[in-house]
Backbone as JSON, one array per atom type, in Angstrom:
{
  "sequence": "MRTFATLGRRKAVLGMIHLAPLPGTPFHEEGSFERTLDVAVQSAIALSEGGADGCLVQTVERVYGVKDESDPARTTAMGLIVDAIGRATGDDFQIGVQLMRNAIRASLAVAKVARGSFVRAGALVGATLTEHGLVEANPLEVMEYRDKIDAWGVKIIADVASTQFTWLGGAKPVAEVARRAKHVGADAVSLGDPDEAKTLAMIASVRAAAPDLPILLAGHTNHANAARLMAAADGAFVGACLEQGGWGGRIDRDRVAAYVEIVRGLER",
  "N": [[-40.34, -0.3, 3.14], [-37.03, 0.85, 3.83], [-34.5, 0.41, 1.31], [-31.22, -0.25, 0.15], [-31.02, -0.03, -2.81], [-29.39, 1.2, -4.81], [-27.02, 0.89, -4.45], [-23.74, 0.66, -5.33], [-24.49, 1.09, -8.03], [-25.08, 3.53, -8.54], [-23.26, 6.55, -7.46], [-22.45, 6.8, -4.39], [-23.34, 9.48, -1.88], [-22.65, 9.86, 1.26], [-23.37, 11.17, 4.33], [-21.37, 11.64, 7.42], [-23.02, 11.35, 10.39], [-21.85, 12.32, 13.33], [-22.22, 11.22, 16.48], [-22.64, 12.75, 19.89], [-21.5, 11.19, 23.09], [-23.72, 8.4, 24.11], [-26.33, 7.61, 26.33], [-25.53, 5.13, 28.82], [-22.8, 4.72, 28.45], [-19.4, 5.59, 29.47], [-18.67, 8.36, 29.25], [-21.16, 9.82, 28.6], [-23.12, 12.54, 29.05], [-25.44, 13.67, 31.64], [-28.75, 14.4, 30.42], [-28.14, 15.4, 27.93], [-29.09, 13.95, 25.91], [-31.4, 14.52, 24.06], [-30.47, 17.06, 22.83], [-28.45, 15.52, 21.41], [-29.81, 14.04, 19.69], [-31.32, 16.09, 18.44], [-29.67, 17.61, 16.73], [-28.54, 15.65, 15.52], [-30.67, 14.79, 13.77], [-31.41, 17.25, 12.33], [-29.0, 17.47, 11.01], [-29.0, 15.51, 9.16], [-31.32, 16.02, 7.9], [-30.31, 18.56, 6.41], [-28.38, 17.08, 4.91], [-29.99, 15.91, 3.18], [-31.58, 17.83, 1.97], [-29.39, 18.92, 0.69], [-28.77, 17.33, -1.29], [-27.49, 14.93, -1.02], [-27.01, 11.01, -0.81], [-27.35, 9.71, 1.55], [-26.86, 8.99, 5.05], [-24.36, 8.01, 7.63], [-24.95, 7.1, 10.86], [-22.96, 7.42, 13.25], [-21.37, 6.3, 16.49], [-19.43, 8.22, 18.71], [-17.42, 7.98, 21.08], [-15.3, 8.03, 22.64], [-14.05, 6.09, 24.45], [-14.27, 2.73, 23.89], [-15.36, -0.85, 23.94], [-14.28, -4.11, 22.66], [-15.48, -6.15, 21.86], [-18.3, -7.52, 20.05], [-20.75, -6.25, 20.88], [-22.99, -4.28, 22.78], [-24.32, -1.63, 24.99], [-27.47, -2.1, 26.61], [-29.13, 0.34, 26.74], [-27.53, 2.37, 25.33], [-27.86, 1.2, 22.66], [-30.57, 1.3, 22.63], [-31.04, 4.02, 22.55], [-29.8, 4.96, 20.06], [-31.53, 3.5, 18.16], [-33.79, 5.2, 18.73], [-32.84, 7.68, 17.52], [-31.98, 6.71, 14.93], [-34.67, 6.18, 14.14], [-35.93, 8.79, 14.36], [-34.58, 10.24, 12.44], [-35.27, 8.85, 10.08], [-37.9, 9.55, 9.95], [-37.74, 12.2, 9.27], [-36.73, 12.23, 6.79], [-36.86, 11.07, 3.44], [-37.84, 8.01, 2.05], [-36.08, 7.24, 0.17], [-33.75, 8.29, 1.17], [-30.92, 6.93, 2.49], [-29.93, 5.22, 5.52], [-27.42, 4.64, 7.73], [-25.92, 2.57, 10.06], [-23.82, 2.45, 12.73], [-22.56, 1.38, 15.75], [-20.11, 1.9, 17.3], [-17.18, 0.0, 18.75], [-16.99, -2.25, 17.3], [-19.59, -3.39, 17.13], [-21.47, -5.14, 15.48], [-24.0, -6.5, 15.34], [-25.76, -5.41, 16.91], [-25.9, -3.02, 15.72], [-27.03, -3.91, 13.35], [-29.39, -4.89, 14.38], [-30.77, -2.47, 15.22], [-30.66, -1.26, 12.86], [-32.61, -2.78, 11.44], [-35.03, -2.81, 12.84], [-35.54, 0.01, 13.31], [-35.68, 0.81, 10.73], [-33.41, 1.46, 9.12], [-31.09, 0.95, 6.64], [-28.46, 0.2, 5.99], [-25.54, -1.03, 7.44], [-22.13, -0.47, 8.95], [-19.3, -2.21, 9.08], [-16.61, -2.39, 11.05], [-14.85, -4.49, 11.53], [-15.23, -7.25, 9.84], [-14.09, -9.45, 8.83], [-11.05, -11.26, 9.63], [-8.48, -9.49, 11.81], [-7.94, -6.59, 13.91], [-5.56, -4.4, 15.36], [-6.39, -2.06, 17.67], [-6.51, 1.22, 19.52], [-8.19, 0.74, 21.57], [-7.77, -2.02, 22.08], [-7.47, -5.35, 20.96], [-9.23, -5.95, 18.23], [-11.47, -8.69, 17.15], [-12.68, -10.12, 14.51], [-16.05, -11.96, 13.92], [-17.24, -13.59, 11.67], [-19.13, -15.45, 11.4], [-21.0, -15.65, 13.7], [-21.95, -12.9, 13.18], [-23.51, -13.33, 10.6], [-25.18, -15.4, 11.33], [-26.96, -14.12, 13.21], [-27.57, -12.15, 11.56], [-29.41, -13.5, 9.79], [-31.19, -14.63, 11.76], [-32.81, -12.61, 12.68], [-33.75, -11.65, 10.23], [-32.39, -9.79, 8.24], [-31.32, -9.51, 5.89], [-31.73, -7.77, 3.98], [-30.67, -5.5, 4.8], [-27.86, -3.94, 4.19], [-24.53, -4.85, 4.34], [-21.52, -2.92, 4.98], [-18.17, -3.41, 4.82], [-15.15, -2.32, 6.39], [-12.3, -2.54, 5.15], [-9.62, -1.6, 4.81], [-8.57, 1.08, 6.42], [-8.63, 3.77, 8.87], [-10.21, 2.58, 10.99], [-9.71, -0.26, 10.33], [-7.15, -2.31, 9.84], [-5.36, -5.04, 8.62], [-4.52, -7.39, 10.88], [-1.07, -7.92, 11.66], [-0.36, -7.21, 8.84], [0.16, -8.21, 6.45], [-1.57, -9.03, 4.39], [-3.06, -8.57, 1.19], [-4.8, -5.9, 0.64], [-6.97, -6.55, -1.76], [-7.08, -8.98, -1.39], [-8.44, -9.13, 1.3], [-10.75, -7.88, 0.91], [-12.04, -9.55, -0.67], [-12.34, -11.56, 1.03], [-14.13, -10.69, 2.54], [-16.3, -10.18, 1.18], [-16.96, -12.86, 0.65], [-18.07, -13.91, 3.08], [-20.17, -12.69, 3.35], [-20.34, -9.65, 2.97], [-21.83, -6.61, 1.42], [-20.38, -4.63, 0.08], [-17.62, -2.55, 0.35], [-15.22, -0.48, 2.2], [-12.94, 1.93, 2.14], [-9.46, 3.66, 2.39], [-6.82, 5.95, 2.56], [-5.13, 8.48, 3.81], [-3.21, 9.23, 1.88], [-3.41, 9.93, -1.04], [-2.75, 8.78, -3.75], [-2.23, 6.16, -2.56], [-4.75, 5.32, -1.9], [-6.16, 5.29, -4.35], [-4.69, 3.43, -5.95], [-5.22, 1.12, -4.14], [-7.97, 0.98, -4.56], [-8.0, 0.2, -7.38], [-6.73, -2.56, -7.2], [-8.72, -3.9, -5.54], [-10.96, -3.74, -7.48], [-9.75, -5.32, -9.41], [-9.52, -7.79, -8.33], [-12.25, -8.28, -7.42], [-14.74, -7.8, -9.36], [-17.22, -6.94, -9.28], [-18.02, -5.92, -7.07], [-18.95, -3.11, -4.62], [-17.43, -0.36, -3.96], [-16.42, 1.94, -1.44], [-15.18, 5.1, -0.34], [-13.73, 5.23, 2.6], [-13.67, 7.73, 4.21], [-11.28, 10.6, 4.4], [-11.74, 12.43, 2.2], [-12.75, 15.11, 0.24], [-13.88, 18.74, -0.63], [-12.0, 19.28, -2.47], [-10.68, 16.8, -3.28], [-12.58, 15.41, -4.35], [-13.51, 14.93, -7.09], [-11.32, 13.55, -8.3], [-11.21, 11.3, -6.43], [-13.67, 10.04, -6.39], [-14.08, 9.83, -8.87], [-13.09, 6.98, -9.36], [-14.31, 5.46, -7.41], [-17.31, 4.01, -5.73], [-18.74, 5.28, -4.15], [-19.03, 7.31, -0.91], [-18.03, 7.68, 2.57], [-18.35, 10.91, 3.87], [-17.14, 13.32, 5.8], [-15.66, 15.74, 7.74], [-15.35, 17.82, 6.0], [-18.13, 18.55, 5.5], [-19.11, 19.7, 7.75], [-19.83, 22.28, 9.71], [-17.42, 24.34, 11.34], [-15.69, 22.08, 11.49], [-14.8, 18.56, 12.27], [-17.22, 17.02, 13.7], [-19.1, 18.88, 13.99], [-22.26, 20.46, 13.3], [-24.17, 19.54, 10.22], [-23.53, 21.2, 7.27], [-25.72, 22.6, 4.94], [-25.15, 23.69, 2.38], [-22.44, 23.18, 1.88], [-22.95, 20.54, 1.45], [-24.24, 20.6, -0.7], [-22.49, 21.56, -2.51], [-20.47, 19.48, -2.72], [-22.08, 17.2, -3.66], [-22.72, 18.16, -5.98], [-20.31, 17.96, -7.41], [-19.58, 15.36, -7.52], [-22.03, 14.24, -9.12], [-21.39, 15.43, -11.42], [-19.57, 13.73, -12.31], [-21.19, 11.82, -13.19], [-22.3, 12.53, -15.62]],
  "CA": [[-39.01, -0.47, 4.1], [-35.92, 1.61, 3.07], [-33.41, -0.52, 0.87], [-30.25, 0.34, -0.46], [-30.86, -0.69, -4.01], [-28.57, 1.79, -5.58], [-25.42, 0.61, -3.81], [-22.77, 0.04, -6.5], [-25.25, 1.38, -9.28], [-25.2, 5.25, -8.26], [-22.14, 6.94, -6.59], [-23.43, 7.24, -3.26], [-22.55, 10.25, -0.94], [-23.05, 9.4, 2.65], [-22.6, 12.04, 5.06], [-21.09, 11.15, 8.52], [-23.6, 12.13, 11.53], [-20.96, 11.89, 14.55], [-22.81, 11.53, 17.86], [-22.17, 12.7, 21.32], [-21.73, 10.11, 23.88], [-24.92, 8.06, 24.28], [-26.63, 6.85, 27.33], [-25.18, 3.78, 28.79], [-21.56, 5.03, 28.19], [-18.71, 6.4, 30.36], [-18.77, 9.86, 28.96], [-22.47, 10.49, 28.49], [-23.6, 13.58, 30.1], [-26.78, 13.41, 31.75], [-29.61, 15.45, 29.91], [-27.57, 15.55, 26.72], [-29.41, 12.86, 24.67], [-32.57, 15.48, 23.28], [-29.59, 17.89, 22.2], [-27.83, 14.93, 20.44], [-31.08, 13.61, 18.71], [-31.86, 17.02, 17.45], [-28.69, 17.73, 15.79], [-28.66, 14.52, 14.27], [-31.99, 14.98, 12.75], [-31.06, 18.49, 11.55], [-27.76, 17.04, 10.06], [-29.6, 14.49, 8.17], [-32.11, 17.05, 6.95], [-29.15, 19.14, 5.69], [-27.79, 16.22, 3.84], [-30.98, 15.32, 2.44], [-31.83, 18.83, 1.14], [-28.09, 19.28, 0.11], [-28.58, 16.07, -2.19], [-26.56, 13.47, -0.25], [-27.75, 9.79, -1.02], [-27.98, 9.18, 2.9], [-25.85, 9.24, 5.85], [-24.07, 7.13, 8.48], [-25.04, 7.7, 12.14], [-22.12, 6.75, 14.35], [-21.36, 6.92, 17.65], [-18.28, 8.96, 18.98], [-17.62, 7.88, 22.59], [-13.96, 8.07, 23.47], [-13.53, 4.51, 24.93], [-14.89, 1.5, 23.37], [-15.19, -2.27, 24.14], [-13.96, -4.41, 21.46], [-16.42, -7.22, 21.46], [-19.51, -7.13, 19.23], [-21.57, -6.03, 21.99], [-23.47, -2.93, 23.06], [-25.01, -1.6, 26.36], [-29.01, -1.92, 25.96], [-29.45, 2.1, 26.86], [-26.83, 3.05, 24.36], [-28.43, 0.57, 21.54], [-31.93, 1.99, 22.26], [-30.89, 5.66, 22.03], [-29.21, 4.68, 18.65], [-32.71, 3.37, 17.71], [-34.49, 6.44, 18.53], [-32.03, 8.62, 16.75], [-32.38, 6.34, 13.6], [-36.17, 6.32, 13.47], [-36.37, 10.0, 14.18], [-33.77, 10.65, 11.09], [-36.04, 8.14, 9.18], [-39.32, 10.1, 9.87], [-37.72, 13.38, 8.95], [-36.39, 12.3, 5.61], [-37.74, 10.3, 2.58], [-37.49, 6.64, 1.75], [-34.98, 7.37, -0.73], [-32.36, 8.74, 1.86], [-30.35, 5.99, 3.05], [-29.69, 5.4, 6.68], [-26.67, 3.56, 8.09], [-25.74, 2.74, 11.64], [-22.39, 2.0, 12.9], [-22.17, 1.37, 16.9], [-18.56, 1.55, 17.61], [-16.12, -0.1, 18.11], [-17.45, -3.12, 16.27], [-21.17, -3.66, 17.52], [-22.19, -5.25, 14.14], [-25.22, -7.6, 15.51], [-26.51, -4.55, 17.48], [-26.2, -2.18, 14.59], [-27.84, -4.77, 12.51], [-30.78, -4.71, 14.99], [-30.94, -1.12, 14.91], [-31.25, -0.77, 11.19], [-33.52, -3.75, 10.86], [-35.99, -2.21, 13.56], [-35.75, 1.51, 13.25], [-35.78, 1.34, 9.24], [-31.94, 1.9, 8.33], [-30.87, 0.4, 5.14], [-26.94, -0.4, 6.08], [-24.57, -0.77, 8.93], [-20.82, -0.12, 8.56], [-18.68, -3.05, 10.11], [-15.22, -1.89, 11.29], [-13.89, -5.69, 11.21], [-16.14, -8.36, 9.33], [-13.23, -10.43, 8.57], [-9.59, -11.06, 10.43], [-8.48, -8.94, 13.24], [-7.05, -5.47, 13.81], [-5.34, -3.89, 16.74], [-6.63, -0.73, 17.9], [-6.36, 1.99, 20.82], [-8.96, 0.06, 22.71], [-7.45, -3.46, 22.09], [-7.45, -6.26, 19.86], [-10.82, -6.3, 17.6], [-11.63, -9.84, 16.33], [-14.22, -10.5, 13.48], [-16.78, -13.16, 13.91], [-18.32, -13.45, 10.67], [-20.22, -16.58, 11.52], [-21.97, -14.87, 14.71], [-22.89, -11.85, 12.35], [-24.16, -13.75, 9.45], [-26.44, -16.15, 12.19], [-27.79, -13.13, 13.78], [-28.58, -11.41, 10.38], [-30.49, -14.58, 9.38], [-32.21, -14.55, 12.87], [-33.7, -11.24, 12.4], [-34.11, -11.58, 8.71], [-31.92, -8.61, 7.91], [-30.76, -9.52, 4.64], [-32.22, -6.66, 3.21], [-29.97, -4.51, 5.36], [-26.86, -4.09, 3.44], [-23.02, -4.75, 5.3], [-20.39, -2.46, 4.01], [-17.12, -3.93, 5.58], [-13.95, -1.72, 5.98], [-10.93, -3.29, 4.79], [-8.26, -0.81, 4.94], [-8.85, 2.36, 6.94], [-8.45, 4.07, 10.34], [-10.74, 1.67, 11.76], [-9.58, -1.4, 10.15], [-5.7, -2.64, 9.37], [-5.25, -6.35, 8.72], [-3.38, -7.57, 11.84], [0.21, -8.32, 10.77], [0.02, -6.28, 7.8], [0.9, -9.17, 5.29], [-2.58, -9.48, 3.61], [-3.18, -7.57, 0.65], [-6.37, -5.44, 0.66], [-7.91, -7.26, -2.69], [-7.7, -10.53, -0.64], [-9.38, -8.76, 2.34], [-12.12, -7.45, 0.42], [-12.68, -10.68, -1.59], [-13.04, -12.49, 1.93], [-15.32, -10.02, 3.24], [-17.49, -10.44, 0.15], [-17.25, -14.14, 0.42], [-18.69, -14.07, 4.33], [-21.45, -11.82, 3.44], [-20.45, -8.23, 2.85], [-22.3, -6.37, 0.28], [-19.55, -3.71, -0.3], [-16.35, -2.65, 1.16], [-14.79, 0.8, 2.19], [-11.22, 1.75, 2.46], [-8.95, 4.87, 2.1], [-5.77, 6.43, 3.13], [-4.57, 9.84, 3.71], [-2.4, 9.45, 0.84], [-4.46, 9.79, -2.44], [-2.23, 7.77, -4.68], [-2.29, 4.83, -1.87], [-6.16, 5.12, -2.05], [-6.5, 5.0, -5.79], [-4.31, 2.01, -6.0], [-6.12, 0.11, -3.47], [-9.41, 0.59, -5.34], [-7.84, -0.69, -8.62], [-6.53, -3.58, -6.76], [-10.1, -4.34, -5.4], [-11.55, -3.69, -8.8], [-9.34, -6.45, -10.38], [-9.78, -9.14, -7.65], [-13.71, -8.38, -7.36], [-15.14, -6.65, -10.33], [-18.43, -6.55, -9.12], [-18.22, -5.6, -5.24], [-18.98, -1.87, -4.77], [-16.16, 0.33, -2.99], [-16.79, 3.11, -0.91], [-14.25, 5.74, 0.45], [-13.48, 5.22, 4.05], [-13.31, 8.99, 4.76], [-10.39, 11.07, 3.53], [-12.24, 13.04, 0.92], [-13.25, 16.52, 0.75], [-14.23, 19.01, -1.99], [-10.76, 19.37, -3.18], [-10.12, 15.51, -4.06], [-13.86, 14.31, -4.43], [-13.69, 14.57, -8.5], [-10.38, 12.35, -8.44], [-11.21, 9.92, -5.79], [-14.97, 9.64, -6.67], [-14.07, 8.95, -10.28], [-12.92, 5.6, -9.01], [-15.12, 4.89, -6.15], [-18.6, 3.84, -5.97], [-19.25, 6.32, -3.11], [-18.05, 7.89, 0.16], [-18.51, 8.33, 3.77], [-18.04, 12.11, 3.81], [-17.27, 13.83, 7.27], [-15.46, 16.94, 7.98], [-15.69, 18.91, 5.01], [-19.46, 19.03, 5.44], [-19.54, 20.07, 9.08], [-19.64, 23.58, 10.54], [-16.49, 24.27, 12.49], [-14.89, 20.99, 11.52], [-15.19, 17.38, 12.41], [-18.13, 16.89, 14.92], [-20.15, 19.92, 14.17], [-23.5, 20.16, 12.53], [-23.82, 19.52, 8.79], [-23.91, 22.21, 6.49], [-26.64, 21.99, 3.68], [-24.51, 23.98, 1.11], [-21.36, 22.35, 1.82], [-23.22, 19.05, 1.16], [-24.78, 20.68, -2.18], [-21.38, 21.46, -3.36], [-19.76, 18.11, -2.92], [-22.7, 16.51, -4.52], [-22.4, 18.78, -7.31], [-18.93, 17.61, -7.95], [-19.77, 13.89, -7.78], [-23.11, 14.12, -9.92], [-20.64, 15.65, -12.44], [-18.95, 12.67, -12.96], [-22.1, 10.7, -13.71], [-22.95, 13.0, -16.68]],
  "C": [[-37.84, 0.08, 3.02], [-34.96, 0.79, 2.73], [-32.22, 0.35, -0.07], [-30.1, -0.18, -1.86], [-29.89, 0.13, -5.0], [-27.18, 1.67, -5.27], [-24.58, 0.11, -5.16], [-23.46, 0.47, -8.09], [-25.35, 3.01, -9.52], [-24.25, 5.72, -7.51], [-22.8, 7.62, -5.41], [-22.52, 8.25, -2.24], [-23.22, 10.13, 0.51], [-22.65, 10.12, 3.8], [-22.41, 11.41, 6.55], [-21.93, 11.96, 9.78], [-22.94, 11.46, 12.79], [-21.99, 12.05, 15.91], [-22.26, 11.79, 19.01], [-22.33, 11.47, 21.78], [-23.06, 9.73, 24.2], [-24.97, 7.48, 25.7], [-26.17, 5.44, 27.47], [-23.39, 3.61, 28.51], [-20.9, 5.9, 28.83], [-18.9, 8.36, 30.36], [-19.97, 10.62, 28.61], [-22.73, 11.82, 29.64], [-25.14, 13.81, 30.35], [-27.7, 14.51, 31.34], [-29.29, 15.81, 28.61], [-28.36, 14.79, 25.42], [-30.22, 13.99, 23.83], [-31.36, 16.3, 22.33], [-28.79, 17.03, 20.99], [-28.5, 14.41, 19.3], [-31.63, 14.81, 17.72], [-30.75, 17.38, 16.48], [-28.26, 16.86, 14.76], [-29.49, 14.8, 13.14], [-31.61, 16.49, 11.91], [-30.06, 18.27, 10.65], [-28.47, 16.42, 8.72], [-30.56, 15.21, 7.44], [-31.27, 17.97, 5.99], [-28.58, 18.36, 4.76], [-28.87, 16.0, 2.77], [-31.55, 16.5, 1.35], [-30.65, 19.21, 0.25], [-27.91, 18.26, -1.23], [-28.09, 14.81, -1.98], [-27.73, 12.28, -0.61], [-28.18, 9.37, 0.64], [-26.78, 9.5, 3.8], [-25.54, 8.07, 6.85], [-24.28, 7.63, 9.91], [-23.89, 6.56, 12.93], [-21.77, 7.34, 15.62], [-19.83, 7.23, 17.96], [-18.12, 8.93, 20.43], [-16.23, 7.5, 23.49], [-13.27, 6.83, 23.8], [-14.47, 3.58, 24.52], [-14.69, 0.03, 23.81], [-14.97, -2.96, 22.84], [-14.38, -5.91, 21.07], [-17.73, -6.62, 20.72], [-20.74, -7.59, 20.05], [-22.04, -4.61, 22.16], [-24.58, -2.83, 24.18], [-26.29, -1.48, 25.9], [-29.31, -0.3, 25.9], [-28.55, 2.59, 25.61], [-27.57, 2.49, 22.94], [-29.87, 1.31, 21.43], [-31.69, 3.45, 21.87], [-30.59, 5.58, 20.46], [-30.67, 4.53, 17.82], [-33.64, 4.49, 17.38], [-34.11, 7.31, 17.5], [-32.25, 8.17, 15.16], [-33.69, 6.63, 13.03], [-36.36, 7.58, 13.53], [-35.64, 10.63, 12.6], [-34.78, 10.07, 9.88], [-37.46, 8.75, 8.96], [-39.19, 11.51, 9.19], [-37.08, 13.49, 7.43], [-37.23, 11.29, 4.79], [-37.29, 8.79, 2.4], [-36.19, 6.43, 0.87], [-33.75, 7.72, -0.11], [-32.08, 7.55, 2.63], [-29.7, 6.42, 4.42], [-28.8, 4.47, 7.38], [-26.33, 3.64, 9.66], [-24.42, 1.91, 11.92], [-22.23, 2.26, 14.68], [-20.73, 0.84, 16.99], [-18.05, 0.67, 18.82], [-16.54, -1.01, 16.84], [-18.66, -4.06, 16.65], [-21.82, -4.18, 16.56], [-23.7, -5.65, 14.34], [-26.05, -6.12, 16.11], [-26.86, -3.16, 16.39], [-27.19, -2.76, 13.46], [-29.29, -4.8, 13.24], [-31.65, -3.41, 14.96], [-31.73, -0.71, 13.61], [-32.46, -1.5, 10.74], [-34.88, -3.1, 11.69], [-36.61, -0.83, 13.28], [-35.76, 1.95, 11.57], [-34.62, 1.7, 8.74], [-32.06, 0.87, 7.28], [-29.3, -0.11, 5.15], [-26.6, -0.34, 7.44], [-23.06, -1.06, 8.3], [-20.01, -1.25, 9.49], [-17.05, -2.51, 10.14], [-14.39, -3.22, 11.34], [-15.01, -6.88, 11.06], [-15.21, -9.71, 9.31], [-11.57, -10.33, 9.56], [-9.72, -10.25, 11.74], [-7.68, -7.49, 12.89], [-6.77, -4.79, 15.53], [-5.35, -2.3, 16.82], [-6.19, -0.03, 19.43], [-7.02, 1.08, 22.01], [-8.69, -1.34, 22.79], [-7.63, -4.33, 20.83], [-9.17, -6.14, 19.31], [-10.72, -7.42, 16.88], [-12.76, -10.24, 15.59], [-14.65, -12.04, 14.2], [-17.62, -12.96, 12.73], [-19.62, -14.37, 10.73], [-21.6, -16.1, 12.41], [-22.77, -13.86, 13.82], [-24.05, -12.45, 11.54], [-25.34, -14.72, 10.31], [-27.53, -15.25, 12.61], [-28.49, -12.38, 12.55], [-29.69, -12.2, 9.61], [-31.65, -14.75, 10.57], [-33.32, -13.66, 12.73], [-34.19, -10.93, 11.14], [-33.49, -10.3, 8.27], [-30.96, -8.57, 6.91], [-30.72, -8.71, 3.71], [-31.41, -5.15, 3.83], [-28.35, -4.65, 5.0], [-25.55, -3.86, 4.44], [-22.03, -3.96, 4.53], [-19.04, -2.51, 5.3], [-15.96, -2.83, 5.26], [-12.92, -2.74, 6.02], [-9.68, -2.82, 4.67], [-8.61, 0.64, 5.25], [-8.31, 2.86, 8.22], [-9.09, 3.44, 11.24], [-10.15, 0.3, 11.55], [-8.1, -1.72, 9.44], [-5.5, -3.94, 9.49], [-3.97, -6.4, 9.56], [-2.22, -8.07, 11.24], [0.54, -7.76, 9.5], [0.36, -6.9, 6.58], [-0.35, -9.34, 4.16], [-2.97, -8.5, 2.55], [-4.67, -7.08, 0.32], [-7.4, -5.94, -0.4], [-8.2, -8.33, -1.93], [-8.52, -10.12, 0.7], [-10.67, -8.56, 1.77], [-12.65, -8.54, -0.17], [-13.03, -11.75, -0.15], [-14.04, -11.88, 2.53], [-16.59, -10.11, 2.39], [-17.96, -11.88, 0.48], [-18.18, -14.46, 1.94], [-19.96, -13.27, 4.19], [-21.61, -10.3, 3.11], [-20.92, -7.76, 1.36], [-21.4, -5.19, -0.44], [-18.45, -3.68, 0.83], [-16.07, -1.04, 1.33], [-13.6, 0.82, 2.62], [-10.76, 3.15, 1.9], [-7.75, 5.23, 2.86], [-5.46, 7.92, 2.93], [-3.93, 10.37, 2.57], [-3.33, 8.91, -0.5], [-3.98, 8.72, -3.26], [-2.11, 6.19, -4.02], [-3.98, 4.29, -2.1], [-6.73, 4.64, -3.22], [-5.88, 3.66, -6.31], [-4.9, 0.92, -5.25], [-7.36, -0.35, -4.24], [-9.15, -0.19, -6.86], [-7.5, -1.92, -8.06], [-7.86, -4.51, -6.47], [-10.75, -4.58, -6.53], [-11.29, -5.21, -9.44], [-9.75, -7.86, -9.67], [-11.62, -9.32, -7.51], [-14.43, -7.27, -7.93], [-16.56, -6.15, -9.96], [-18.98, -5.9, -7.57], [-17.9, -4.12, -5.22], [-18.03, -1.7, -3.65], [-16.56, 1.6, -2.76], [-15.38, 3.79, -0.22], [-14.41, 5.64, 1.69], [-13.1, 6.52, 4.71], [-11.97, 9.65, 3.72], [-10.59, 11.67, 2.05], [-12.75, 14.09, 1.31], [-13.68, 17.01, -0.7], [-13.09, 19.11, -3.1], [-10.27, 18.01, -4.06], [-11.35, 14.81, -4.44], [-13.77, 14.1, -6.17], [-12.66, 13.36, -8.75], [-10.65, 11.07, -7.83], [-12.65, 9.25, -6.18], [-15.29, 8.93, -8.17], [-13.95, 7.4, -10.15], [-13.66, 4.95, -8.2], [-16.62, 4.94, -6.48], [-19.46, 4.82, -5.1], [-18.19, 6.51, -2.13], [-18.76, 7.99, 1.15], [-17.69, 9.74, 3.76], [-18.27, 12.85, 5.48], [-16.89, 15.33, 7.22], [-15.72, 18.04, 7.39], [-17.03, 19.41, 4.85], [-19.96, 19.58, 6.82], [-19.14, 21.6, 9.44], [-18.61, 23.31, 11.45], [-15.71, 23.11, 12.61], [-15.54, 19.9, 11.97], [-15.81, 17.42, 13.94], [-19.17, 17.92, 15.03], [-21.17, 19.4, 13.19], [-23.16, 20.31, 11.11], [-24.39, 20.67, 8.14], [-24.62, 22.27, 5.14], [-25.68, 22.4, 2.59], [-23.39, 23.49, 1.04], [-21.7, 21.03, 0.99], [-23.46, 19.35, -0.42], [-23.44, 20.71, -2.99], [-20.44, 20.26, -3.59], [-20.57, 17.4, -4.02], [-22.48, 16.94, -5.95], [-21.34, 18.2, -8.06], [-19.19, 16.09, -8.27], [-20.96, 13.78, -8.8], [-22.34, 14.53, -11.24], [-19.81, 14.79, -13.29], [-19.65, 11.61, -13.56], [-22.7, 11.3, -15.07], [-22.37, 12.65, -17.98]]
}
C-alpha cells in the first residue's frame, strides 16, 4: 500500500495533473477519455523522473456541484486514471485525488481503492462562497465515511486559505481555521496567496498555532520564488510552471527537475 509517510518530514514537491472534463460531466467530449488518461500518465512519469515526490490528480470541468458528491461515471474514470498512474510509477511516488469542487468522500474512495495516498479537501471546515455557489463543509460525514472504508491511511490535506477556500465572512484568522481543520481530522493544510509576503505571514501564523501541522503551498509557486516560499513550507502543489505551454499542458520533466533541485538545495 502506498502511504505518505514523509508528509511533514521531507519537503514535498507535488505536481498538479489537471484533467480534461471526465465522463459524467457536462463538457466531457465523447471519445476523449483515453487521451486524458494517457496525458495524465505521461505527466506523472515526467514528475517521477524529474524527482518530484508525487502528484495531485485534479478534475477541471468548468462547472461543479457544490455538494460532497460525484457522478458515478466521473468517479470511475478518476479511479482508472489513478490506478494507471500507480502502475506507471513506484510505490514511493505519492498520488493525490481531488474531485472538484468538494467531493471529498468520492476522492477518499478512489484513493483507497486505486492505491492513492492522499486527498485534497477544498472545504473540510466552515464554508466558502464560490462561483458555483456556497460550498459547506461537513467534517462529520467525511470522517464517518473515512472510518467506514478504513481510509485512515489516506492523508487529508485541507485548504484553509487559497483560491479554492476563503472562510465565509473573512473574519476567521487562517491559523484558527488550520487548527480547526486539524481538530476534525486533517493531516496537513494548504494555503497561499499571489502576494508572497501574505503567504509567508500565513505560514508563520499557522506554525505558531499548530507547530506540528504540515503546511503545503496551495499554488502560486514557481522557479523564481521556490527557494523563498519552500524554505518556510513543508511542501507545495506546483502547477503551471511545470507544464508545457502553461496551465493545463503536459508536464515537462526538465522543468520538474529544475524545481526539485531548488527545493532539495534547501534541505542540504
